[in-house]
Amino acid sequence: LVLVVLYGGEPNSLNLILAAAGVEVVQLLLLMLSSPFTDPWLDILSKGGSLHQVAQLGFMCVYRADTYEDPSNTGVVYAMIVFAALYLVLVIVVIVIVVIIPMVKAWRYQKQLRKEEEKAGAASVEENRKERARLRKRYQDAKAQKRRENEQRASPESPSPASPASPNQPGVQGSARPGVTVV
């Protein structure tokens, strides 16, 4: 179809404009029937672009016909400019919706996340201080418990490690090695 446009006639001739309009109408129909884009905004932009092209080609045909009858008649030119400006507004709106708004949302989210991390960082510093104090207390308690156990072993009421209970005595549990119980 594109070759038809390339060889449709002289530049700016009516045959060439009509051939280009035919190709644009076929493209518009394919876009309308197939909806190739998953993003609805890109779909609107592609269909709007095809409508813009078909309308501009129609305006070009009207302009050629008007200037053929009266070379000073340029009323359609303003319609072409307005329609092109409307399409440009559509393109800007789609770019804002598809690109800029998600970027701003992502930027705000990252900013909020950093702020929350800073808050959590201050809170985690306090939590870390409390955790270290709790661990230090547990360590000191375990150290004191170990010291008390060592003092009990060394006291005269408990059997000394030098004279362990004999494993051969009936009903007495004991071992020559600490930590091992013989029954």
Coordinates of N, CA and C in Angstrom, one line a residue:
L1 N 0.8 -1.2 0.0 CA 0.0 0.0 0.0 C 0.9 1.3 0.0
V2 N 2.0 1.2 0.7 CA 2.9 2.4 0.7 C 3.4 2.6 -0.7
L3 N 3.7 1.6 -1.4 CA 4.2 1.8 -2.8 C 3.2 2.5 -3.6
V4 N 1.9 2.3 -3.4 CA 0.9 3.0 -4.1 C 1.1 4.5 -3.9
V5 N 1.3 4.9 -2.7 CA 1.5 6.3 -2.3 C 2.8 6.8 -3.0
L6 N 3.8 6.0 -3.0 CA 5.1 6.5 -3.5 C 5.0 6.8 -5.0
Y7 N 4.2 5.9 -5.7 CA 4.1 6.1 -7.1 C 2.7 6.5 -7.6
G8 N 2.0 7.2 -6.7 CA 0.6 7.6 -7.0 C 0.5 8.8 -7.8
G9 N 1.6 9.6 -8.0 CA 1.5 10.8 -8.8 C 2.5 11.8 -8.5
E10 N 2.4 12.9 -9.0 CA 3.3 14.0 -8.8 C 3.2 14.5 -7.3
P11 N 4.2 15.1 -6.7 CA 4.1 15.6 -5.4 C 3.0 16.7 -5.3
N12 N 2.3 16.6 -4.2 CA 1.2 17.5 -3.9 C 0.0 17.4 -4.9
S13 N 0.0 16.3 -5.7 CA -1.1 16.2 -6.7 C -2.3 15.6 -5.9
L14 N -3.5 15.7 -6.5 CA -4.7 15.2 -5.9 C -4.6 13.6 -5.8
N15 N -4.0 13.0 -6.9 CA -3.9 11.5 -6.9 C -3.0 11.1 -5.7
L16 N -2.0 11.8 -5.5 CA -1.1 11.4 -4.4 C -1.7 11.6 -3.0
I17 N -2.5 12.7 -2.9 CA -3.1 12.9 -1.6 C -4.2 11.8 -1.4
L18 N -5.0 11.5 -2.4 CA -6.0 10.5 -2.3 C -5.4 9.1 -2.0
A19 N -4.2 8.8 -2.6 CA -3.6 7.5 -2.3 C -3.1 7.5 -0.9
A20 N -2.5 8.6 -0.4 CA -2.1 8.6 1.0 C -3.3 8.5 2.0
A21 N -4.4 9.2 1.6 CA -5.6 9.1 2.4 C -6.1 7.6 2.5
G22 N -6.0 6.9 1.4 CA -6.5 5.5 1.3 C -5.6 4.7 2.3
V23 N -4.3 4.9 2.2 CA -3.4 4.1 3.1 C -3.7 4.5 4.6
E24 N -3.9 5.7 4.9 CA -4.2 6.2 6.3 C -5.5 5.6 6.7
V25 N -6.5 5.5 5.9 CA -7.8 5.0 6.3 C -7.7 3.5 6.6
V26 N -6.9 2.8 5.7 CA -6.7 1.3 6.0 C -5.9 1.2 7.3
Q27 N -4.9 2.0 7.6 CA -4.2 1.9 8.9 C -5.1 2.2 10.0
L28 N -6.0 3.2 9.9 CA -6.9 3.6 11.0 C -7.9 2.4 11.2
L29 N -8.4 1.8 10.2 CA -9.3 0.6 10.3 C -8.6 -0.5 11.0
L30 N -7.3 -0.8 10.6 CA -6.6 -1.9 11.3 C -6.4 -1.5 12.8
L31 N -6.1 -0.3 13.1 CA -5.9 0.1 14.5 C -7.2 0.0 15.3
M32 N -8.3 0.4 14.7 CA -9.6 0.3 15.3 C -10.0 -1.1 15.6
L33 N -9.8 -2.0 14.6 CA -10.2 -3.4 14.8 C -9.3 -4.2 15.6
S34 N -8.0 -3.9 15.6 CA -7.1 -4.9 16.3 C -6.7 -4.4 17.7
S35 N -6.7 -3.1 18.0 CA -6.2 -2.6 19.2 C -4.9 -3.2 19.7
P36 N -3.8 -2.9 18.9 CA -2.5 -3.6 19.2 C -1.8 -3.2 20.5
F37 N -2.2 -2.1 21.1 CA -1.5 -1.7 22.3 C -2.3 -2.1 23.6
T38 N -1.5 -2.5 24.6 CA -2.1 -3.0 25.8 C -2.4 -1.8 26.7
D39 N -1.6 -0.7 26.6 CA -1.9 0.5 27.4 C -3.0 1.3 26.7
P40 N -4.1 1.6 27.4 CA -5.2 2.3 26.7 C -4.8 3.7 26.2
W41 N -3.8 4.3 27.0 CA -3.4 5.7 26.5 C -2.6 5.6 25.2
L42 N -1.8 4.6 25.1 CA -1.1 4.5 23.8 C -2.0 4.1 22.7
D43 N -3.0 3.4 23.0 CA -4.1 3.0 22.0 C -4.8 4.3 21.6
I44 N -5.2 5.1 22.5 CA -5.8 6.4 22.2 C -4.9 7.3 21.4
L45 N -3.6 7.3 21.7 CA -2.7 8.1 21.0 C -2.5 7.6 19.5
S46 N -2.4 6.3 19.3 CA -2.3 5.8 18.0 C -3.5 6.0 17.1
K47 N -4.7 5.8 17.7 CA -5.9 6.0 17.0 C -6.1 7.5 16.7
G48 N -5.8 8.4 17.7 CA -5.8 9.8 17.5 C -4.9 10.3 16.4
G49 N -3.7 9.7 16.4 CA -2.7 10.0 15.3 C -3.2 9.6 14.0
S50 N -3.9 8.5 13.8 CA -4.4 8.1 12.5 C -5.6 9.0 12.1
L51 N -6.5 9.3 13.1 CA -7.5 10.3 12.8 C -7.0 11.6 12.4
H52 N -5.9 12.1 13.1 CA -5.3 13.3 12.7 C -4.8 13.3 11.3
Q53 N -4.1 12.2 10.9 CA -3.6 12.1 9.6 C -4.7 12.1 8.5
V54 N -5.7 11.3 8.7 CA -6.9 11.3 7.8 C -7.5 12.7 7.7
A55 N -7.7 13.3 8.8 CA -8.3 14.6 8.8 C -7.5 15.6 8.1
Q56 N -6.1 15.6 8.3 CA -5.2 16.5 7.7 C -5.2 16.3 6.1
L57 N -5.3 15.0 5.7 CA -5.3 14.7 4.3 C -6.6 15.2 3.7
G58 N -7.7 15.1 4.5 CA -9.0 15.6 4.0 C -9.0 17.1 3.9
F59 N -8.4 17.8 4.9 CA -8.3 19.2 4.8 C -7.4 19.7 3.6
M60 N -6.3 18.9 3.4 CA -5.5 19.2 2.2 C -6.3 19.1 0.9
C61 N -7.1 18.1 0.8 CA -8.0 18.0 -0.4 C -8.9 19.2 -0.5
V62 N -9.6 19.6 0.6 CA -10.5 20.7 0.6 C -9.7 22.0 0.2
Y63 N -8.5 22.1 0.8 CA -7.7 23.3 0.5 C -7.3 23.4 -1.0
R64 N -6.9 22.2 -1.5 CA -6.6 22.2 -3.0 C -7.8 22.5 -3.8
A65 N -9.0 22.0 -3.4 CA -10.2 22.4 -4.2 C -10.5 23.8 -4.1
D66 N -10.4 24.4 -2.8 CA -10.7 25.8 -2.6 C -9.8 26.7 -3.3
T67 N -8.5 26.4 -3.3 CA -7.5 27.3 -3.9 C -7.6 27.1 -5.4
Y68 N -8.1 26.0 -5.9 CA -8.3 25.8 -7.4 C -9.3 26.8 -7.9
E69 N -10.4 27.0 -7.1 CA -11.5 27.9 -7.5 C -11.1 29.3 -7.2
D70 N -10.5 29.6 -6.0 CA -10.1 30.9 -5.6 C -8.8 30.8 -4.9
P71 N -7.7 31.2 -5.5 CA -6.4 31.1 -4.9 C -6.2 31.9 -3.6
S72 N -7.0 32.8 -3.3 CA -6.9 33.6 -2.0 C -7.7 33.0 -0.9
N73 N -8.5 31.9 -1.1 CA -9.3 31.3 -0.1 C -8.4 30.4 0.7
T74 N -8.1 30.8 2.0 CA -7.3 30.0 2.9 C -8.0 29.7 4.2
G75 N -9.3 29.6 4.2 CA -10.1 29.3 5.4 C -9.8 27.9 6.0
V76 N -9.5 27.0 5.2 CA -9.2 25.6 5.6 C -7.9 25.5 6.4
V77 N -7.0 26.4 6.1 CA -5.7 26.4 6.7 C -5.8 26.6 8.2
Y78 N -6.7 27.4 8.7 CA -6.9 27.6 10.1 C -7.5 26.3 10.8
A79 N -8.4 25.7 10.0 CA -8.9 24.4 10.5 C -7.8 23.4 10.7
M80 N -6.8 23.4 9.7 CA -5.7 22.4 9.8 C -4.8 22.8 11.0
I81 N -4.6 24.0 11.2 CA -3.8 24.4 12.3 C -4.4 24.1 13.7
V82 N -5.7 24.3 13.8 CA -6.5 24.0 15.0 C -6.4 22.5 15.3
F83 N -6.7 21.7 14.2 CA -6.7 20.3 14.4 C -5.3 19.7 14.7
A84 N -4.3 20.3 14.2 CA -2.9 19.9 14.5 C -2.6 20.3 16.0
A85 N -3.1 21.5 16.4 CA -2.8 21.9 17.8 C -3.6 21.0 18.8
L86 N -4.8 20.5 18.4 CA -5.6 19.6 19.3 C -4.8 18.3 19.4
Y87 N -4.3 17.8 18.3 CA -3.5 16.6 18.3 C -2.3 16.7 19.2
L88 N -1.6 17.9 19.1 CA -0.5 18.1 19.9 C -0.8 18.1 21.4
V89 N -2.0 18.7 21.7 CA -2.5 18.7 23.1 C -2.7 17.2 23.6
L90 N -3.3 16.4 22.7 CA -3.5 15.0 23.0 C -2.2 14.3 23.3
V91 N -1.2 14.6 22.5 CA 0.1 14.0 22.7 C 0.7 14.4 24.0
I92 N 0.6 15.7 24.3 CA 1.1 16.1 25.6 C 0.4 15.5 26.8
V93 N -0.9 15.4 26.7 CA -1.7 14.8 27.8 C -1.3 13.3 28.0
V94 N -1.1 12.6 26.9 CA -0.7 11.2 27.0 C 0.7 11.1 27.6
I95 N 1.6 11.9 27.2 CA 2.9 11.9 27.7 C 2.9 12.2 29.2
V96 N 2.1 13.2 29.6 CA 2.0 13.5 31.0 C 1.4 12.3 31.8
I97 N 0.4 11.7 31.3 CA -0.3 10.6 32.0 C 0.6 9.3 32.0
V98 N 1.2 9.0 30.9 CA 1.9 7.7 30.8 C 3.3 7.8 31.3
V99 N 4.0 9.0 31.2 CA 5.4 9.1 31.6 C 5.6 9.9 32.9
I100 N 5.1 11.2 32.8 CA 5.4 12.1 33.9 C 4.8 11.8 35.2
I101 N 3.5 11.5 35.2 CA 2.7 11.2 36.5 C 3.3 10.0 37.2
P102 N 3.6 8.9 36.4 CA 4.2 7.8 37.1 C 5.6 8.1 37.7
M103 N 6.4 8.9 37.0 CA 7.7 9.3 37.5 C 7.6 10.1 38.8
V104 N 6.6 11.1 38.8 CA 6.4 11.9 40.0 C 5.9 11.0 41.1
K105 N 5.0 10.1 40.9 CA 4.5 9.2 41.9 C 5.7 8.4 42.5
A106 N 6.5 7.8 41.6 CA 7.7 7.1 42.0 C 8.6 7.9 42.8
W107 N 8.9 9.2 42.4 CA 9.7 10.1 43.1 C 9.2 10.4 44.5
R108 N 7.9 10.6 44.6 CA 7.2 10.9 45.9 C 7.3 9.7 46.8
Y109 N 7.1 8.5 46.2 CA 7.1 7.3 47.0 C 8.5 7.1 47.6
Q110 N 9.6 7.3 46.7 CA 10.9 7.1 47.2 C 11.3 8.1 48.3
K111 N 10.8 9.4 48.1 CA 11.0 10.4 49.1 C 10.3 10.0 50.4
Q112 N 9.1 9.5 50.4 CA 8.4 9.1 51.6 C 9.0 7.9 52.2
L113 N 9.5 7.0 51.4 CA 10.2 5.8 51.9 C 11.5 6.2 52.6
R114 N 12.3 7.2 52.0 CA 13.5 7.6 52.7 C 13.1 8.3 54.0
K115 N 12.0 9.1 54.1 CA 11.6 9.7 55.3 C 11.3 8.7 56.4
E116 N 10.5 7.7 55.9 CA 10.2 6.6 56.9 C 11.4 5.8 57.3
E117 N 12.3 5.6 56.4 CA 13.6 4.9 56.8 C 14.4 5.8 57.8
E118 N 14.3 7.1 57.6 CA 15.0 8.0 58.6 C 14.4 7.9 60.0
K119 N 13.0 7.9 60.0 CA 12.3 7.7 61.2 C 12.6 6.4 61.8
A120 N 12.5 5.4 61.0 CA 12.8 4.0 61.5 C 14.2 3.9 61.9
G121 N 15.1 4.6 61.3 CA 16.5 4.6 61.7 C 16.7 5.2 63.0
A122 N 16.0 6.3 63.3 CA 16.1 6.9 64.7 C 15.5 5.9 65.7
A123 N 14.4 5.3 65.3 CA 13.7 4.3 66.2 C 14.6 3.1 66.4
S124 N 15.2 2.7 65.3 CA 16.1 1.5 65.4 C 17.3 1.8 66.2
V125 N 17.8 3.0 66.2 CA 19.0 3.3 67.0 C 18.6 3.1 68.5
E126 N 17.4 3.6 68.8 CA 16.9 3.5 70.2 C 16.7 2.0 70.5
E127 N 16.1 1.2 69.6 CA 15.9 -0.2 69.8 C 17.2 -0.9 69.9
N128 N 18.2 -0.5 69.1 CA 19.5 -1.2 69.2 C 20.2 -0.9 70.5
R129 N 20.0 0.3 71.1 CA 20.5 0.7 72.4 C 19.9 -0.2 73.5
K130 N 18.6 -0.4 73.4 CA 17.9 -1.2 74.3 C 18.3 -2.6 74.2
E131 N 18.4 -3.1 73.0 CA 18.8 -4.5 72.8 C 20.2 -4.8 73.3
R132 N 21.2 -3.8 73.1 CA 22.5 -4.0 73.6 C 22.5 -4.0 75.1
A133 N 21.7 -3.1 75.8 CA 21.6 -3.1 77.2 C 21.0 -4.4 77.7
R134 N 20.0 -5.0 77.0 CA 19.4 -6.2 77.4 C 20.4 -7.4 77.3
L135 N 21.2 -7.4 76.2 CA 22.2 -8.4 76.0 C 23.3 -8.3 77.1
R136 N 23.7 -7.0 77.4 CA 24.7 -6.8 78.4 C 24.2 -7.3 79.8
K137 N 23.0 -7.1 80.1 CA 22.4 -7.6 81.4 C 22.4 -9.1 81.4
R138 N 22.0 -9.7 80.2 CA 22.0 -11.2 80.2 C 23.4 -11.8 80.4
Y139 N 24.4 -11.1 79.7 CA 25.7 -11.5 79.9 C 26.2 -11.4 81.3
Q140 N 25.9 -10.3 81.9 CA 26.3 -10.1 83.3 C 25.6 -11.1 84.2
D141 N 24.3 -11.4 84.0 CA 23.6 -12.4 84.8 C 24.2 -13.8 84.6
A142 N 24.5 -14.1 83.4 CA 25.1 -15.4 83.1 C 26.5 -15.5 83.8
K143 N 27.3 -14.4 83.8 CA 28.6 -14.4 84.4 C 28.4 -14.5 85.9
A144 N 27.4 -13.8 86.5 CA 27.2 -13.9 88.0 C 26.7 -15.4 88.3
Q145 N 25.9 -16.0 87.5 CA 25.4 -17.4 87.8 C 26.6 -18.3 87.7
K146 N 27.5 -18.1 86.8 CA 28.7 -19.0 86.7 C 29.6 -18.8 87.9
R147 N 29.7 -17.6 88.3 CA 30.5 -17.3 89.5 C 29.9 -18.0 90.8
R148 N 28.6 -17.9 90.9 CA 27.9 -18.6 92.1 C 28.1 -20.1 92.0
E149 N 28.0 -20.7 90.8 CA 28.2 -22.1 90.7 C 29.6 -22.5 91.0
N150 N 30.6 -21.7 90.6 CA 32.0 -22.0 91.0 C 32.2 -21.9 92.5
E151 N 31.5 -20.9 93.1 CA 31.7 -20.7 94.6 C 31.0 -21.9 95.3
Q152 N 29.9 -22.4 94.8 CA 29.2 -23.6 95.4 C 30.1 -24.8 95.3
R153 N 30.7 -25.0 94.2 CA 31.6 -26.2 94.0 C 32.8 -26.1 95.0
A154 N 33.3 -24.9 95.2 CA 34.5 -24.8 96.1 C 34.1 -24.8 97.5
S155 N 32.8 -24.7 97.9 CA 32.4 -24.6 99.3 C 32.5 -26.1 99.9
P156 N 32.7 -26.2 101.3 CA 32.9 -27.5 101.9 C 31.7 -28.4 101.9
E157 N 30.5 -27.8 101.7 CA 29.3 -28.6 101.7 C 29.2 -29.6 100.5
S158 N 29.7 -29.1 99.4 CA 29.6 -30.0 98.2 C 30.9 -30.8 98.1
P159 N 30.8 -32.0 97.5 CA 32.0 -32.8 97.3 C 33.0 -32.0 96.4
S160 N 34.2 -32.2 96.8 CA 35.3 -31.5 96.1 C 35.6 -32.2 94.8
P161 N 36.1 -31.6 93.8 CA 36.4 -32.2 92.6 C 37.6 -33.2 92.7
A162 N 38.4 -33.0 93.8 CA 39.5 -34.0 94.0 C 39.0 -35.3 94.5
S163 N 37.9 -35.4 95.2 CA 37.4 -36.7 95.7 C 36.0 -36.9 95.2
P164 N 35.8 -37.3 94.0 CA 34.5 -37.6 93.5 C 33.9 -38.8 94.1
A165 N 32.6 -38.9 94.0 CA 31.9 -40.1 94.6 C 32.3 -41.3 93.7
S166 N 32.4 -42.4 94.3 CA 32.9 -43.6 93.6 C 31.7 -44.2 92.8
P167 N 32.0 -44.6 91.6 CA 30.9 -45.1 90.8 C 30.6 -46.5 91.2
N168 N 31.4 -47.2 92.1 CA 31.1 -48.6 92.5 C 30.2 -48.7 93.7
Q169 N 29.9 -47.6 94.4 CA 29.1 -47.7 95.5 C 27.6 -47.8 95.1
P170 N 26.9 -48.8 95.7 CA 25.5 -48.9 95.3 C 24.6 -47.8 95.6
G171 N 23.7 -47.3 94.7 CA 22.8 -46.2 94.9 C 23.4 -44.9 94.8
V172 N 24.7 -44.7 94.5 CA 25.4 -43.5 94.4 C 25.7 -43.2 93.0
Q173 N 25.4 -42.1 92.5 CA 25.7 -41.7 91.1 C 26.9 -40.8 91.2
G174 N 27.8 -41.0 90.2 CA 29.0 -40.2 90.2 C 29.8 -40.6 89.0
S175 N 30.9 -39.8 88.9 CA 31.8 -40.1 87.8 C 33.1 -39.5 88.1
A176 N 34.2 -40.1 87.6 CA 35.5 -39.5 87.8 C 35.7 -38.3 86.9
R177 N 34.9 -38.2 85.9 CA 35.0 -37.1 85.0 C 33.7 -36.2 85.2
P178 N 33.9 -34.9 85.3 CA 32.8 -34.0 85.4 C 31.9 -34.0 84.2
G179 N 30.6 -34.0 84.3 CA 29.7 -33.9 83.2 C 29.2 -35.3 82.8
V180 N 29.8 -36.4 83.3 CA 29.4 -37.7 82.9 C 28.8 -38.4 84.1
T181 N 27.6 -38.9 84.0 CA 26.9 -39.6 85.1 C 26.9 -41.1 84.8
V182 N 27.3 -41.8 85.8 CA 27.3 -43.3 85.7 C 26.2 -43.8 86.6
V183 N 25.3 -44.7 86.1 CA 24.2 -45.2 86.8 C 24.5 -46.6 87.2

